[in-house]
Amino acid sequence: MADLYVKPGNHERGWNDPPQFSYGLQAQAQGAPKRNLLNKRVPPPQMNGPQSNTGSLANKGTPLNMPSAPPTMPLAPPRCASVSPQQKRSEEDNSTVITSSDSEPDIHVDTVMLVLNWALAVCQSRVKKQVCDDISKRLNLLVDMWNSGKLSFPVKKRMNILAQEIKKQNWNAADEIHRSLIVDHINEVSQWMVGVKRLIAESRSLPAEVFTVETSED
């Protein structure tokens, strides 16, 4: 097949010279029906005629049919939630429970001092007078601050529990409450809590029979 496209060789040409193709056979090939070329490039829109709006937008890099801002949806008006009578009554009951739980019960200072003075009376027969006098002085400061309204309800409540633990001779529990008061309410208890601490320490060192005898005599 290659012989049809190439002329007879020329002996005067070198062995590595390119062959000469036949012009007539090339013309015959050009007369054949043309095939559709799939690699033909399509010209851009602006080369087919006057520039259109679409072409100008494409040249400027602006997306076609793209809105400048997202559509704004109208906000629905808020709906007022209706409260049923049962729900309203339940909320009123809950508020009543919370109010009653937050109310401060009346804790009288005499209830607390009755136990503290009892423990101090037991110590006076076996502890140095100077120590007992200092404890009594601190306890008087407690009474003054209590009656003048300088003590908060949490302090009064814990002191009431502390007095009950002393009455039961639960010295560890009483000492733990005294430490919690110092940590949480130092500004209120700093002036008189030293006397309560010393009272617990001196009472702990005494025999348990001493408190039993004092209680039976009372």
mmCIF file of C-alpha atoms in Angstrom:
data_model
loop_
_atom_site.group_PDB
_atom_site.id
_atom_site.type_symbol
_atom_site.label_atom_id
_atom_site.label_comp_id
_atom_site.label_asym_id
_atom_site.label_seq_id
_atom_site.Cartn_x
_atom_site.Cartn_y
_atom_site.Cartn_z
ATOM 1 C CA MET A 1 0.000 0.000 0.000
ATOM 2 C CA ALA A 2 2.921 2.304 0.737
ATOM 3 C CA ASP A 3 4.110 1.901 -2.882
ATOM 4 C CA LEU A 4 1.022 3.755 -4.133
ATOM 5 C CA TYR A 5 1.958 6.917 -2.224
ATOM 6 C CA VAL A 6 5.688 6.904 -2.898
ATOM 7 C CA LYS A 7 7.341 7.601 -6.285
ATOM 8 C CA PRO A 8 9.983 5.289 -7.572
ATOM 9 C CA GLY A 9 13.194 5.877 -5.803
ATOM 10 C CA ASN A 10 15.984 8.038 -7.155
ATOM 11 C CA HIS A 11 19.306 6.292 -7.140
ATOM 12 C CA GLU A 12 21.124 9.603 -6.917
ATOM 13 C CA ARG A 13 19.529 10.390 -3.497
ATOM 14 C CA GLY A 14 21.070 9.207 -0.363
ATOM 15 C CA TRP A 15 19.784 6.207 1.490
ATOM 16 C CA ASN A 16 18.535 8.344 4.343
ATOM 17 C CA ASP A 17 16.779 11.019 2.236
ATOM 18 C CA PRO A 18 12.999 11.206 2.814
ATOM 19 C CA PRO A 19 10.845 9.671 0.055
ATOM 20 C CA GLN A 20 8.832 11.756 -2.377
ATOM 21 C CA PHE A 21 5.054 11.274 -2.159
ATOM 22 C CA SER A 22 2.802 11.027 -5.210
ATOM 23 C CA TYR A 23 0.720 14.190 -5.783
ATOM 24 C CA GLY A 24 -1.841 12.457 -7.926
ATOM 25 C CA LEU A 25 -2.660 9.856 -5.303
ATOM 26 C CA GLN A 26 -2.975 12.591 -2.683
ATOM 27 C CA ALA A 27 -5.442 14.470 -4.935
ATOM 28 C CA GLN A 28 -7.430 11.250 -5.340
ATOM 29 C CA ALA A 29 -7.593 10.926 -1.559
ATOM 30 C CA GLN A 30 -8.836 14.520 -1.292
ATOM 31 C CA GLY A 31 -11.748 13.757 -3.625
ATOM 32 C CA ALA A 32 -13.106 11.181 -1.192
ATOM 33 C CA PRO A 33 -16.084 12.187 0.953
ATOM 34 C CA LYS A 34 -15.113 14.243 3.982
ATOM 35 C CA ARG A 35 -15.450 12.820 7.432
ATOM 36 C CA ASN A 36 -16.740 14.710 10.440
ATOM 37 C CA LEU A 37 -13.831 15.723 12.577
ATOM 38 C CA LEU A 38 -14.513 15.353 16.255
ATOM 39 C CA ASN A 39 -11.565 17.447 17.302
ATOM 40 C CA LYS A 40 -12.830 20.655 15.674
ATOM 41 C CA ARG A 41 -12.931 23.585 18.125
ATOM 42 C CA VAL A 42 -16.171 25.537 18.515
ATOM 43 C CA PRO A 43 -15.578 29.312 18.364
ATOM 44 C CA PRO A 44 -16.647 31.321 21.410
ATOM 45 C CA PRO A 45 -20.009 33.171 21.243
ATOM 46 C CA GLN A 46 -18.494 36.625 20.714
ATOM 47 C CA MET A 47 -16.845 35.471 17.451
ATOM 48 C CA ASN A 48 -20.146 34.426 15.811
ATOM 49 C CA GLY A 49 -21.609 37.903 15.694
ATOM 50 C CA PRO A 50 -22.239 40.980 17.838
ATOM 51 C CA GLN A 51 -21.739 40.460 21.532
ATOM 52 C CA SER A 52 -24.927 39.602 23.325
ATOM 53 C CA ASN A 53 -25.832 40.166 26.921
ATOM 54 C CA THR A 54 -25.029 36.557 27.647
ATOM 55 C CA GLY A 55 -21.547 36.898 26.176
ATOM 56 C CA SER A 56 -20.822 40.095 28.100
ATOM 57 C CA LEU A 57 -21.895 38.503 31.335
ATOM 58 C CA ALA A 58 -19.726 35.481 30.608
ATOM 59 C CA ASN A 59 -16.722 37.721 29.880
ATOM 60 C CA LYS A 60 -17.203 39.577 33.138
ATOM 61 C CA GLY A 61 -17.248 36.344 35.085
ATOM 62 C CA THR A 62 -20.740 36.914 36.491
ATOM 63 C CA PRO A 63 -22.793 33.680 36.880
ATOM 64 C CA LEU A 64 -25.828 33.498 34.675
ATOM 65 C CA ASN A 65 -29.262 33.824 36.266
ATOM 66 C CA MET A 66 -27.668 34.243 39.713
ATOM 67 C CA PRO A 67 -29.603 36.554 42.076
ATOM 68 C CA SER A 68 -27.569 39.225 43.824
ATOM 69 C CA ALA A 69 -28.952 38.325 47.267
ATOM 70 C CA PRO A 70 -30.798 35.314 48.693
ATOM 71 C CA PRO A 71 -34.560 35.679 48.836
ATOM 72 C CA THR A 72 -35.858 36.873 52.138
ATOM 73 C CA MET A 73 -38.538 34.725 53.666
ATOM 74 C CA PRO A 74 -41.147 36.550 55.724
ATOM 75 C CA LEU A 75 -40.944 35.749 59.400
ATOM 76 C CA ALA A 76 -43.987 34.128 60.848
ATOM 77 C CA PRO A 77 -45.466 36.044 63.792
ATOM 78 C CA PRO A 78 -44.819 34.365 67.166
ATOM 79 C CA ARG A 79 -47.643 32.333 68.483
ATOM 80 C CA CYS A 80 -48.726 32.887 72.016
ATOM 81 C CA ALA A 81 -48.688 29.606 73.872
ATOM 82 C CA SER A 82 -51.875 29.012 75.669
ATOM 83 C CA VAL A 83 -51.618 27.840 79.261
ATOM 84 C CA SER A 84 -54.212 25.432 80.453
ATOM 85 C CA PRO A 85 -55.864 25.962 83.854
ATOM 86 C CA GLN A 86 -54.302 22.761 85.165
ATOM 87 C CA GLN A 87 -50.784 23.851 84.149
ATOM 88 C CA LYS A 88 -51.288 27.280 85.698
ATOM 89 C CA ARG A 89 -52.509 25.715 88.926
ATOM 90 C CA SER A 90 -49.503 23.341 88.957
ATOM 91 C CA GLU A 91 -47.093 26.266 88.563
ATOM 92 C CA GLU A 92 -48.769 28.093 91.431
ATOM 93 C CA ASP A 93 -48.442 24.991 93.625
ATOM 94 C CA ASN A 94 -44.729 24.684 92.775
ATOM 95 C CA SER A 95 -44.130 28.335 93.625
ATOM 96 C CA THR A 96 -45.851 27.788 96.961
ATOM 97 C CA VAL A 97 -43.598 24.820 97.730
ATOM 98 C CA ILE A 98 -40.454 26.768 96.852
ATOM 99 C CA THR A 99 -41.507 29.732 98.961
ATOM 100 C CA SER A 100 -42.251 27.555 101.951
ATOM 101 C CA SER A 101 -38.921 25.701 101.633
ATOM 102 C CA ASP A 102 -36.983 28.962 101.451
ATOM 103 C CA SER A 103 -38.597 30.336 104.594
ATOM 104 C CA GLU A 104 -36.270 30.387 107.602
ATOM 105 C CA PRO A 105 -37.575 28.587 110.685
ATOM 106 C CA ASP A 106 -37.123 30.356 113.975
ATOM 107 C CA ILE A 107 -34.020 29.008 115.763
ATOM 108 C CA HIS A 108 -33.685 30.630 119.172
ATOM 109 C CA VAL A 109 -30.293 31.293 120.658
ATOM 110 C CA ASP A 110 -31.411 29.959 124.029
ATOM 111 C CA THR A 111 -31.809 26.464 122.535
ATOM 112 C CA VAL A 112 -28.190 26.475 121.424
ATOM 113 C CA MET A 113 -26.752 28.140 124.533
ATOM 114 C CA LEU A 114 -28.534 25.706 126.852
ATOM 115 C CA VAL A 115 -26.369 22.868 125.516
ATOM 116 C CA LEU A 116 -23.158 24.910 125.293
ATOM 117 C CA ASN A 117 -23.494 26.201 128.867
ATOM 118 C CA TRP A 118 -24.197 22.654 130.048
ATOM 119 C CA ALA A 119 -20.945 21.408 128.482
ATOM 120 C CA LEU A 120 -19.092 24.410 129.948
ATOM 121 C CA ALA A 121 -20.470 23.653 133.436
ATOM 122 C CA VAL A 122 -19.123 20.098 133.163
ATOM 123 C CA CYS A 123 -15.682 21.420 132.195
ATOM 124 C CA GLN A 124 -15.503 23.987 135.007
ATOM 125 C CA SER A 125 -15.025 21.284 137.669
ATOM 126 C CA ARG A 126 -12.035 19.738 135.819
ATOM 127 C CA VAL A 127 -10.564 22.439 133.544
ATOM 128 C CA LYS A 128 -8.564 25.519 134.532
ATOM 129 C CA LYS A 129 -10.607 28.567 135.432
ATOM 130 C CA GLN A 130 -8.777 30.782 132.948
ATOM 131 C CA VAL A 131 -9.670 28.442 130.105
ATOM 132 C CA CYS A 132 -13.308 28.288 131.137
ATOM 133 C CA ASP A 133 -13.498 32.091 131.484
ATOM 134 C CA ASP A 134 -12.150 32.561 127.972
ATOM 135 C CA ILE A 135 -14.708 30.074 126.620
ATOM 136 C CA SER A 136 -17.505 31.905 128.453
ATOM 137 C CA LYS A 137 -16.353 35.233 127.005
ATOM 138 C CA ARG A 138 -16.442 33.878 123.475
ATOM 139 C CA LEU A 139 -19.883 32.375 123.969
ATOM 140 C CA ASN A 140 -21.189 35.764 125.147
ATOM 141 C CA LEU A 141 -19.999 37.259 121.837
ATOM 142 C CA LEU A 142 -21.985 34.542 120.069
ATOM 143 C CA VAL A 143 -25.132 35.546 121.956
ATOM 144 C CA ASP A 144 -24.631 39.254 121.225
ATOM 145 C CA MET A 145 -24.127 38.747 117.490
ATOM 146 C CA TRP A 146 -27.081 36.361 117.335
ATOM 147 C CA ASN A 147 -29.456 38.791 119.043
ATOM 148 C CA SER A 148 -28.225 41.769 117.003
ATOM 149 C CA GLY A 149 -28.995 39.997 113.722
ATOM 150 C CA LYS A 150 -25.365 39.684 112.584
ATOM 151 C CA LEU A 151 -25.583 35.927 112.003
ATOM 152 C CA SER A 152 -27.124 34.430 108.878
ATOM 153 C CA PHE A 153 -29.587 31.582 108.860
ATOM 154 C CA PRO A 154 -27.020 28.952 107.695
ATOM 155 C CA VAL A 155 -24.798 29.805 110.670
ATOM 156 C CA LYS A 156 -27.705 29.555 113.110
ATOM 157 C CA LYS A 157 -28.815 26.257 111.606
ATOM 158 C CA ARG A 158 -25.346 24.690 111.811
ATOM 159 C CA MET A 159 -24.837 25.913 115.357
ATOM 160 C CA ASN A 160 -28.108 24.285 116.341
ATOM 161 C CA ILE A 161 -26.931 20.982 114.826
ATOM 162 C CA LEU A 162 -23.520 21.382 116.486
ATOM 163 C CA ALA A 163 -25.190 21.827 119.877
ATOM 164 C CA GLN A 164 -27.224 18.653 119.348
ATOM 165 C CA GLU A 165 -24.052 16.702 118.507
ATOM 166 C CA ILE A 166 -22.396 17.979 121.703
ATOM 167 C CA LYS A 167 -25.434 16.893 123.688
ATOM 168 C CA LYS A 168 -25.104 13.400 122.190
ATOM 169 C CA GLN A 169 -21.334 13.490 122.850
ATOM 170 C CA ASN A 170 -20.620 13.040 119.142
ATOM 171 C CA TRP A 171 -17.382 15.020 119.331
ATOM 172 C CA ASN A 172 -16.162 14.147 115.833
ATOM 173 C CA ALA A 173 -19.407 15.353 114.237
ATOM 174 C CA ALA A 174 -19.394 18.525 116.325
ATOM 175 C CA ASP A 175 -15.779 19.233 115.369
ATOM 176 C CA GLU A 176 -16.563 18.690 111.696
ATOM 177 C CA ILE A 177 -19.431 21.197 111.828
ATOM 178 C CA HIS A 178 -17.209 23.742 113.557
ATOM 179 C CA ARG A 179 -14.617 23.421 110.765
ATOM 180 C CA SER A 180 -17.254 23.846 108.058
ATOM 181 C CA LEU A 181 -18.446 27.051 109.716
ATOM 182 C CA ILE A 182 -14.916 28.445 109.746
ATOM 183 C CA VAL A 183 -14.431 27.621 106.062
ATOM 184 C CA ASP A 184 -17.796 28.862 104.806
ATOM 185 C CA HIS A 185 -18.607 31.750 107.189
ATOM 186 C CA ILE A 186 -15.306 32.995 108.571
ATOM 187 C CA ASN A 187 -16.446 36.636 108.723
ATOM 188 C CA GLU A 188 -19.396 35.772 110.969
ATOM 189 C CA VAL A 189 -17.817 33.233 113.296
ATOM 190 C CA SER A 190 -14.200 34.393 113.604
ATOM 191 C CA GLN A 191 -14.758 36.277 116.896
ATOM 192 C CA TRP A 192 -16.425 33.491 118.921
ATOM 193 C CA MET A 193 -15.772 30.174 117.148
ATOM 194 C CA VAL A 194 -12.446 29.833 118.998
ATOM 195 C CA GLY A 195 -14.394 29.410 122.242
ATOM 196 C CA VAL A 196 -16.651 26.744 120.692
ATOM 197 C CA LYS A 197 -13.595 24.893 119.375
ATOM 198 C CA ARG A 198 -11.943 24.938 122.795
ATOM 199 C CA LEU A 199 -15.176 23.779 124.436
ATOM 200 C CA ILE A 200 -15.349 20.776 122.110
ATOM 201 C CA ALA A 201 -11.692 19.914 122.727
ATOM 202 C CA GLU A 202 -11.957 20.122 126.543
ATOM 203 C CA SER A 203 -15.224 18.177 126.583
ATOM 204 C CA ARG A 204 -13.742 15.439 124.413
ATOM 205 C CA SER A 205 -10.849 14.964 126.870
ATOM 206 C CA LEU A 206 -13.201 14.321 129.809
ATOM 207 C CA PRO A 207 -14.540 10.860 130.698
ATOM 208 C CA ALA A 208 -17.967 10.046 129.325
ATOM 209 C CA GLU A 209 -19.207 9.263 132.868
ATOM 210 C CA VAL A 210 -18.870 12.922 133.834
ATOM 211 C CA PHE A 211 -21.518 13.995 131.351
ATOM 212 C CA THR A 212 -23.761 11.112 132.392
ATOM 213 C CA VAL A 213 -23.624 12.211 136.035
ATOM 214 C CA GLU A 214 -24.270 15.849 135.160
ATOM 215 C CA THR A 215 -27.252 14.880 133.007
ATOM 216 C CA SER A 216 -28.809 12.736 135.757
ATOM 217 C CA GLU A 217 -28.351 15.526 138.316
ATOM 218 C CA ASP A 218 -30.105 18.011 136.049
#
